[in-house]
mmCIF file of C-alpha atoms in Angstrom:
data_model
loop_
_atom_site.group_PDB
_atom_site.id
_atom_site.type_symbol
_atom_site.label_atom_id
_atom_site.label_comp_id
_atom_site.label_asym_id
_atom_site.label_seq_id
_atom_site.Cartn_x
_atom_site.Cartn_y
_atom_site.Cartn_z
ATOM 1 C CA UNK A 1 120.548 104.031 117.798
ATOM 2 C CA UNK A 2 120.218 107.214 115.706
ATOM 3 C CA UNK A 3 116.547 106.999 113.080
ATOM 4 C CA UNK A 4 116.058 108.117 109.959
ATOM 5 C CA UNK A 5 112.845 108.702 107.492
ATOM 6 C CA UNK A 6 112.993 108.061 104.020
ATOM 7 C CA UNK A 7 109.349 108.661 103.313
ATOM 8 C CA UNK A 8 107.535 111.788 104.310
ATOM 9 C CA UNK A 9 104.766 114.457 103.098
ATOM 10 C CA UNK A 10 104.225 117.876 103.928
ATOM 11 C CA UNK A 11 101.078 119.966 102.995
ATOM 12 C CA UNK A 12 102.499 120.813 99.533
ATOM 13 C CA UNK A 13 101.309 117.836 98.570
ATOM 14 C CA UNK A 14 98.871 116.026 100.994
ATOM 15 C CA UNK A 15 100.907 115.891 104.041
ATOM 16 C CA UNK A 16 99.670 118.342 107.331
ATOM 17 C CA UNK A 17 102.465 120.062 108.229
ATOM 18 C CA UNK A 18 104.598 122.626 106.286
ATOM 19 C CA UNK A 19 108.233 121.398 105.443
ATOM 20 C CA UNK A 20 109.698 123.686 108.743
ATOM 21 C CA UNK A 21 106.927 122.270 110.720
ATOM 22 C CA UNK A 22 107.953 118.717 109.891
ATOM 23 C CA UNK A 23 111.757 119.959 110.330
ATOM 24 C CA UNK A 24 111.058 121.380 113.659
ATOM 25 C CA UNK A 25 108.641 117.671 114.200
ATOM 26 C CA UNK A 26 111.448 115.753 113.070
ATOM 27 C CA UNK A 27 114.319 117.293 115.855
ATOM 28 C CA UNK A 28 111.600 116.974 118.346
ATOM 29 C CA UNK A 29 111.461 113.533 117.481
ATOM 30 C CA UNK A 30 114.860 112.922 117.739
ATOM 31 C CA UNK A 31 116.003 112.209 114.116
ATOM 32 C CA UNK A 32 118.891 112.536 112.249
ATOM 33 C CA UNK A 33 117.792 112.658 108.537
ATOM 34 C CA UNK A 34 114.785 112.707 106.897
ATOM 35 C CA UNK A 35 113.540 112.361 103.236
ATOM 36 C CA UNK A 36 110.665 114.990 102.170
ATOM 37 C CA UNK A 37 108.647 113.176 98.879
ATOM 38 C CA UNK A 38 105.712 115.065 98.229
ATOM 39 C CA UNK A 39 103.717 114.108 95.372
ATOM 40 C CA UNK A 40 105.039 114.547 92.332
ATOM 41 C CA UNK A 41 106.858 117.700 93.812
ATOM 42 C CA UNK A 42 109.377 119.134 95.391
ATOM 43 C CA UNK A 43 108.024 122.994 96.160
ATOM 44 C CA UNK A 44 108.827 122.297 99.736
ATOM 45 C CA UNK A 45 112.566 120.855 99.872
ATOM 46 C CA UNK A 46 113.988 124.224 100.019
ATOM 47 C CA UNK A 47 112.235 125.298 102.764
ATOM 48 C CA UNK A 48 113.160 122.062 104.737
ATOM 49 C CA UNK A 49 116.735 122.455 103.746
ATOM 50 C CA UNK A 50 116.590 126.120 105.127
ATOM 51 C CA UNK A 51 115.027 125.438 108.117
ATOM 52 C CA UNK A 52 117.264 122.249 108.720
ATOM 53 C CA UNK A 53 120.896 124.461 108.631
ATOM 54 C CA UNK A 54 122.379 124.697 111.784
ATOM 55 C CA UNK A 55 120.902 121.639 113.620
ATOM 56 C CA UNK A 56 121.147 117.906 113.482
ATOM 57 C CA UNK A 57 119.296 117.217 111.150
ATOM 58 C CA UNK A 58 119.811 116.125 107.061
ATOM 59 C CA UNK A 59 117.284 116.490 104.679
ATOM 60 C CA UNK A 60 117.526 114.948 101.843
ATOM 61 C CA UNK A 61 115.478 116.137 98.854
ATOM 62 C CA UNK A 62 113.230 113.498 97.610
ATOM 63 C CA UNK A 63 109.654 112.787 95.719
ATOM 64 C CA UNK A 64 107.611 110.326 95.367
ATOM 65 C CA UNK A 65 105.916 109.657 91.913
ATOM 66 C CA UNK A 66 103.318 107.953 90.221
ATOM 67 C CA UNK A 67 103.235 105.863 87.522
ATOM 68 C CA UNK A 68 101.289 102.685 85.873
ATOM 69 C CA UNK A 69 102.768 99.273 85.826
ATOM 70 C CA UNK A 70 99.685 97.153 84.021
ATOM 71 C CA UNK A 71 96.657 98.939 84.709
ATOM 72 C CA UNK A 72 97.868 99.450 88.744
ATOM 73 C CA UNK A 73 99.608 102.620 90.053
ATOM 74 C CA UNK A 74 102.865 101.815 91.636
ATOM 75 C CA UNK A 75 105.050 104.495 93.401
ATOM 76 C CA UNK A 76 108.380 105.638 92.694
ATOM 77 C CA UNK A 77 110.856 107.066 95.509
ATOM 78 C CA UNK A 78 113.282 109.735 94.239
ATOM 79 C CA UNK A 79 115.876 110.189 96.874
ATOM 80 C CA UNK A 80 119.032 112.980 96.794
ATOM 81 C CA UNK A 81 117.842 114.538 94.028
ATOM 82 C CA UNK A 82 119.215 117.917 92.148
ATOM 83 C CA UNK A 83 115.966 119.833 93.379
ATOM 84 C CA UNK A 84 116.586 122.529 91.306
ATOM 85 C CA UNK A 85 116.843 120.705 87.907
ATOM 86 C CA UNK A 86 115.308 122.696 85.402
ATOM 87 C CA UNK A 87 114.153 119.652 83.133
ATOM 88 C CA UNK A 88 113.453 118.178 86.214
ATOM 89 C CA UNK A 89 111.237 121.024 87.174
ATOM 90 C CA UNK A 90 109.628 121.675 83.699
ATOM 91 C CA UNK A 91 108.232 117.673 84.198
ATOM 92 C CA UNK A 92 106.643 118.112 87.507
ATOM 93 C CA UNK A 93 105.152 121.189 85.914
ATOM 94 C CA UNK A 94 103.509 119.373 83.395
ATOM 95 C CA UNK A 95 102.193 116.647 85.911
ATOM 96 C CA UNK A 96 100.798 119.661 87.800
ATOM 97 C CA UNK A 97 98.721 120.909 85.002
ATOM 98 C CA UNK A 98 97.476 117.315 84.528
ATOM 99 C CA UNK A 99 96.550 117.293 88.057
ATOM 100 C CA UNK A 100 94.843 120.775 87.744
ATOM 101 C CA UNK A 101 92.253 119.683 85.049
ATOM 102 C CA UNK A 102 90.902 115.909 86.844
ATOM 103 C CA UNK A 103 90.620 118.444 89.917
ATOM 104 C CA UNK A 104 88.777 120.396 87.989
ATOM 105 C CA UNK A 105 86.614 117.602 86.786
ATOM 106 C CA UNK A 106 85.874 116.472 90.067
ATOM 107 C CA UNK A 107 84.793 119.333 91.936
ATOM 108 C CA UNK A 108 82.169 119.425 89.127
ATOM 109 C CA UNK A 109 81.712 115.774 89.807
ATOM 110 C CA UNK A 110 81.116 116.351 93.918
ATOM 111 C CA UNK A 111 78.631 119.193 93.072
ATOM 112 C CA UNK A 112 76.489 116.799 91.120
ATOM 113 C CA UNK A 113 76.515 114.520 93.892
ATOM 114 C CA UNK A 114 75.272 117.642 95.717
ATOM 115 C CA UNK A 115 78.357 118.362 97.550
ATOM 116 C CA UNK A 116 78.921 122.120 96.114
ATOM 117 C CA UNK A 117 82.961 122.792 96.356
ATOM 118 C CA UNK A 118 84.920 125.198 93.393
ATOM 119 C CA UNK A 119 88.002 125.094 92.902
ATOM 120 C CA UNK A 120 88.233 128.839 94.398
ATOM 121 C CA UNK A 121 87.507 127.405 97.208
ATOM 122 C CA UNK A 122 89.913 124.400 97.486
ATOM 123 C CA UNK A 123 93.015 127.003 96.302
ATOM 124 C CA UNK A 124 92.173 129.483 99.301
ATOM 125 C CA UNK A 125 92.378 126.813 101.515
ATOM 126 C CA UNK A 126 95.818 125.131 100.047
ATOM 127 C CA UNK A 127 97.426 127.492 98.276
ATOM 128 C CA UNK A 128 100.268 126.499 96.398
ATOM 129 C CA UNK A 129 99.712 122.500 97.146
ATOM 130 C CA UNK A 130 99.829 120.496 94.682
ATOM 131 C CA UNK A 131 96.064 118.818 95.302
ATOM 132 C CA UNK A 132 95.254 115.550 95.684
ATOM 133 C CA UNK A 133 92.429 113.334 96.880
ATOM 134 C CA UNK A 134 93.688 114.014 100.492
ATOM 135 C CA UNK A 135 92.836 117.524 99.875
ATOM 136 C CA UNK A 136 88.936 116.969 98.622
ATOM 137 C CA UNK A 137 88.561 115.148 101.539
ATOM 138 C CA UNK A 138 89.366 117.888 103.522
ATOM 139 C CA UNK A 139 87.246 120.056 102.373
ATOM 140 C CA UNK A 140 84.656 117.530 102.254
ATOM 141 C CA UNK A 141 84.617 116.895 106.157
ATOM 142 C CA UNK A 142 85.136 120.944 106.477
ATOM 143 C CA UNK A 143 82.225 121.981 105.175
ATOM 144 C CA UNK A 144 80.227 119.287 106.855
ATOM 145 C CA UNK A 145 79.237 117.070 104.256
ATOM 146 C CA UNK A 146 81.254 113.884 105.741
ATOM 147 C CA UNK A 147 82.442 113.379 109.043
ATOM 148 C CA UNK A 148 85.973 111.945 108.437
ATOM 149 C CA UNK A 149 88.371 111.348 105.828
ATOM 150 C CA UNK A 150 87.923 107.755 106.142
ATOM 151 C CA UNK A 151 84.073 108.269 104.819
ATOM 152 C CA UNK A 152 84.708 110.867 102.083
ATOM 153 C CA UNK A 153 87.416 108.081 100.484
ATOM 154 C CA UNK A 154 85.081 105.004 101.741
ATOM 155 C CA UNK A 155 81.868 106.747 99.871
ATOM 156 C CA UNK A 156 83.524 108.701 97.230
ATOM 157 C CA UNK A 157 87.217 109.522 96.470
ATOM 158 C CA UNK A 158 88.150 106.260 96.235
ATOM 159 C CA UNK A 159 88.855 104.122 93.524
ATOM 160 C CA UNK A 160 85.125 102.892 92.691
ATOM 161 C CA UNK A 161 83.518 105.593 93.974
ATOM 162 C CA UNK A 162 81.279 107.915 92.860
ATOM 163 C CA UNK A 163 83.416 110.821 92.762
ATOM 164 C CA UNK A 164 87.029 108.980 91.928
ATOM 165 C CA UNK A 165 88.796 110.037 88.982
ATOM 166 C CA UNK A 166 92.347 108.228 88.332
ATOM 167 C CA UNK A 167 95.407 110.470 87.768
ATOM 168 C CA UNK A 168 97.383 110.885 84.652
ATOM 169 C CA UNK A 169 100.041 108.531 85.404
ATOM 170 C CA UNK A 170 103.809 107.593 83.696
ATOM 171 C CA UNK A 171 105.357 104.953 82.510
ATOM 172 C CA UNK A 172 107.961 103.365 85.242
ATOM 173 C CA UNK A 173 110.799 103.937 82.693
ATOM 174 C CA UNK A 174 109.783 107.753 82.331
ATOM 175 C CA UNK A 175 109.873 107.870 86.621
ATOM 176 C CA UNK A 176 113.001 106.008 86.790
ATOM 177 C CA UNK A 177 114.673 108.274 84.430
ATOM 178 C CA UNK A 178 113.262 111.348 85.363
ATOM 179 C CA UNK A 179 114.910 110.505 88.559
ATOM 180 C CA UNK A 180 118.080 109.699 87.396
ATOM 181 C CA UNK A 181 118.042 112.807 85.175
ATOM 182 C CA UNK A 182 117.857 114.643 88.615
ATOM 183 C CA UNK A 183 120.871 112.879 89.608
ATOM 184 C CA UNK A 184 118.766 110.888 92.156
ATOM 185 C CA UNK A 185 118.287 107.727 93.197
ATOM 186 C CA UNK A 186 114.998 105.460 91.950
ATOM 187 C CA UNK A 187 113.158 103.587 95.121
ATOM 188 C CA UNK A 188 110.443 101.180 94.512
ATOM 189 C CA UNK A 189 108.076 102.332 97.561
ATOM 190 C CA UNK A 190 106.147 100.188 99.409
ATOM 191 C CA UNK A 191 106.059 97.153 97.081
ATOM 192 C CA UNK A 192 103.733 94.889 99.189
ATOM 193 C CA UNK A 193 100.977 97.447 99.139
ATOM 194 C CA UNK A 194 99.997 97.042 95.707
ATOM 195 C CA UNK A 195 98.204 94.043 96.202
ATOM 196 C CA UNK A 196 99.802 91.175 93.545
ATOM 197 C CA UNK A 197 100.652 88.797 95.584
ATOM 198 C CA UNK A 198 104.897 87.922 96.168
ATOM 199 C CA UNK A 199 105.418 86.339 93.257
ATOM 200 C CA UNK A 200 103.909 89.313 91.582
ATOM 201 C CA UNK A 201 105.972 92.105 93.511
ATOM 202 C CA UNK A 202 109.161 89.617 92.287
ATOM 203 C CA UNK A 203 108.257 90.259 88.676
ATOM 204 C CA UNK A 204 107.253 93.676 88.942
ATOM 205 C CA UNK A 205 110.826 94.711 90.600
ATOM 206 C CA UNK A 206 112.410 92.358 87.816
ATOM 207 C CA UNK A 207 111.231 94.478 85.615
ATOM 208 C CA UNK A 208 111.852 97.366 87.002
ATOM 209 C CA UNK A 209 115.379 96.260 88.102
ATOM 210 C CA UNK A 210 115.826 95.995 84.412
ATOM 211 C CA UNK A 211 114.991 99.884 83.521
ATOM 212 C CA UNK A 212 117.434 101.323 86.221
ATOM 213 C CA UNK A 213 115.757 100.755 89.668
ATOM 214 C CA UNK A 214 118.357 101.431 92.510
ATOM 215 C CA UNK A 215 116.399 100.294 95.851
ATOM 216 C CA UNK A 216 113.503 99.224 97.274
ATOM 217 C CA UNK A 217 111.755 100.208 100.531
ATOM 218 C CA UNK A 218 111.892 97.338 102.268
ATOM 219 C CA UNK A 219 111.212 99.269 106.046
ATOM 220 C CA UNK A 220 108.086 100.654 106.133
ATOM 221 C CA UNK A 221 104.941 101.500 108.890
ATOM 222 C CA UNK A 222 102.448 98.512 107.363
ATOM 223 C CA UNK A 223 104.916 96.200 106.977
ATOM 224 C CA UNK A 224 105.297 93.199 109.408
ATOM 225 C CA UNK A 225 108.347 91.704 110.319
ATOM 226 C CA UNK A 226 107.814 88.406 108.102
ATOM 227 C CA UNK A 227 107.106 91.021 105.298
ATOM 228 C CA UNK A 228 110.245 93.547 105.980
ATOM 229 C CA UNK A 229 112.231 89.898 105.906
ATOM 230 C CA UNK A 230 110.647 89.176 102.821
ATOM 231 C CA UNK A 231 111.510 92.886 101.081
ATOM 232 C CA UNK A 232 115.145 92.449 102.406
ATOM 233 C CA UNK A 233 115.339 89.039 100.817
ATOM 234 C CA UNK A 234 114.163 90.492 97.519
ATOM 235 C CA UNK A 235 116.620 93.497 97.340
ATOM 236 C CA UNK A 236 119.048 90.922 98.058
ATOM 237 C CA UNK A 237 118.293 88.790 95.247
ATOM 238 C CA UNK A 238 118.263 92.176 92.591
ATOM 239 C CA UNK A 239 121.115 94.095 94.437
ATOM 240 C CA UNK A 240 119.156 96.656 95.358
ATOM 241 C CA UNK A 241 119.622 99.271 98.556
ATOM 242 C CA UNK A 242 117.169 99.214 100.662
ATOM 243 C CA UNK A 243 115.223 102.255 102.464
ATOM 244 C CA UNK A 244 112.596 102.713 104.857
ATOM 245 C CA UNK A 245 110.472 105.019 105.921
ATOM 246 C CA UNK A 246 106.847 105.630 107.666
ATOM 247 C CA UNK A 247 104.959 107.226 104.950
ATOM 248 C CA UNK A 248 104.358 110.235 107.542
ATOM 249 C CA UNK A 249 100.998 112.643 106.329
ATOM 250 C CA UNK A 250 100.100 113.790 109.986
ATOM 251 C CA UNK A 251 96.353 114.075 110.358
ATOM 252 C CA UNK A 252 95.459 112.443 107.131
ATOM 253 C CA UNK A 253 97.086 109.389 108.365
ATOM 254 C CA UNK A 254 96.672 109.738 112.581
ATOM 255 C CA UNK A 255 97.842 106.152 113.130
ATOM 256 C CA UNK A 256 101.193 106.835 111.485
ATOM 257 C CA UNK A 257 104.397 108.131 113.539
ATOM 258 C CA UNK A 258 107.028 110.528 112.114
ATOM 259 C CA UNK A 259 110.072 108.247 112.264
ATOM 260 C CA UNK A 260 107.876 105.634 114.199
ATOM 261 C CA UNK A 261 105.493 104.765 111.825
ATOM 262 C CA UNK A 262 102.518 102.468 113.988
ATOM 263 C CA UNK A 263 104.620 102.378 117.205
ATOM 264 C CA UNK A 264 107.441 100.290 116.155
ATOM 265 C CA UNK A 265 109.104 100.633 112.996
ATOM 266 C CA UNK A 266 112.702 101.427 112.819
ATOM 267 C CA UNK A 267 114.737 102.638 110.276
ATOM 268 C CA UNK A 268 118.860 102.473 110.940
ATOM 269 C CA UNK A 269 120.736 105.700 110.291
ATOM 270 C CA UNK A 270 123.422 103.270 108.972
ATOM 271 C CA UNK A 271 120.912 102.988 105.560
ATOM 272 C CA UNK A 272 121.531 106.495 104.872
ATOM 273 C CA UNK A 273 125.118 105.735 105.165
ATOM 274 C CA UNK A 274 124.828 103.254 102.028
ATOM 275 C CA UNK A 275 122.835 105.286 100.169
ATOM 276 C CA UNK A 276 124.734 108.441 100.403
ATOM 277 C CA UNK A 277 127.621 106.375 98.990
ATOM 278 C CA UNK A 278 125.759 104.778 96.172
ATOM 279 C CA UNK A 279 124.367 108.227 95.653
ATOM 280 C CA UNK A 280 128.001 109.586 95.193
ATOM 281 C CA UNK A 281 129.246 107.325 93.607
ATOM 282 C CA UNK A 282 126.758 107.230 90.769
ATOM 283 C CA UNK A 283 127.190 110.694 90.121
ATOM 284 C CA UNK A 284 130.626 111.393 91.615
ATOM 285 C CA UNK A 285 132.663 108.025 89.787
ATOM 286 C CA UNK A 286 135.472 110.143 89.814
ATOM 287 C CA UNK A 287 135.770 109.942 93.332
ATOM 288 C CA UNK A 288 136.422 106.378 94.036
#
């Protein structure tokens, strides 16, 4: 059976590897399409797409996006978008300069907790990423003031923390129709991991079912089986498509596989299938 991945970061966001790394990772791996979703950019889908041409592989340009849904910050999938979208482009911009000034704020914030790091720094090391937490904690363990990732988000990136300040975040609507703006398709990503309970996750994709939502991502590396039965059943219930994917970071996340996710997830190449069809014939109606 022939895998995809419908969920993966590369270091222009807080992934490891650079998109033609993560190509090259992906053929190795034996796949036969994969989504790249950085955070809240897509600075790396044409160098995917370039290094893709002339083997096996699809990439389909994606992002991932964050936005509030009462007081929590939920994740939206943007899958086969128009990349090079100028509106689309001059939003992502705006997030980034949004981004630029909390990571501002909390290199200031480390150094009082006597952790020196400038931003100088941080930019020499990832230049051109758009930063996130992952990123801090990187530098964090480099220059020997942790000695993991796990501590530097356990004892002060994460939410709680010393050192944690929360992003500026969107409204779902605003994600959703940024996305479809793009000419992509809106995912609901991991819905189980934002800790409301079932009945909550019902409502919340209700709602969200109401503002445009296309599919949810119902396959994915923390899910059990119970739970990926439960996500199917939900979809179901909103006709929604379903995607999967592992959430791939590489050594931010060690435990999780490129197409494999924690050793066993699976994610059907005949999902892409649907999608690419739903995808068309959103934007193509002429067609069918």
């Amino acid at each position: 059976m022939n895998r995809i991945d419908l969920h993966v970061h590369s270091r222009e966001s807080d992934g490891s590897y650079a998109p033609a790394e993560l190509v090259s990772y992906a053929l190795e791996k034996g796949l036969t399409a994969m989504a790249l979703t950085d955070h809240d950019t897509v600075s790396g889908v044409a160098e995917a797409v370039r290094a893709a041409e002339g083997t096996e592989l699809y990439v389909i340009p994606g992002v991932e996006l964050s936005a509030e849904y009462q007081g929590r910050d939920i994740h939206i999938l943007g899958l086969f978008l128009d990349y090079q979208s100028e509106d689309f482009l001059s939003c992502l911009e705006g997030f980034k300069e949004a981004r630029e000034k909390r990571n501002e704020k909390m290199t200031a914030l480390l150094t009082q907790h006597h952790m020196p790091l400038t931003m100088e720094e941080i930019r020499e090391e990832f230049t051109d990423a758009v930063l996130t937490r992952a990123h801090f904690a990187r530098m964090l363990v480099k220059k020997g003031y942790v000695q993991s990732y796990q501590e530097a988000f356990e004892r002060f990136l994460d939410n709680g923390k010393p050192c944690y300040l929360p992003k500026e975040r969107i409204l779902p609507c605003d994600a959703i129709q940024m996305i479809h703006q793009a000419k992509g398709l809106a995912v609901l990503a991991h819905p189980l991991l934002y800790k409301m309970g079932i009945d909550g996750v019902y409502t919340l994709v209700e709602y969200l079912k109401a503002l445009g939502l296309d599919g949810l991502e119902a396959i994915y590396s923390m899910y059990s089986r119970r739970n990926e039965q439960q996500m199917r059943e939900l979809a179901g219930k909103y006709k929604l498509l379903i995607t999967g994917g592992s959430d791939f970071h590489g050594v931010l996340k060690p435990h999780i596989g490129l197409g494999t996710g924690r050793g066993d997830l699976c994610v059907p190449e005949e999902i892409l299938t649907s999608l690419k069809h739903a995808a068309e014939k959103k934007w193509l109606p002429n067609k069918f």
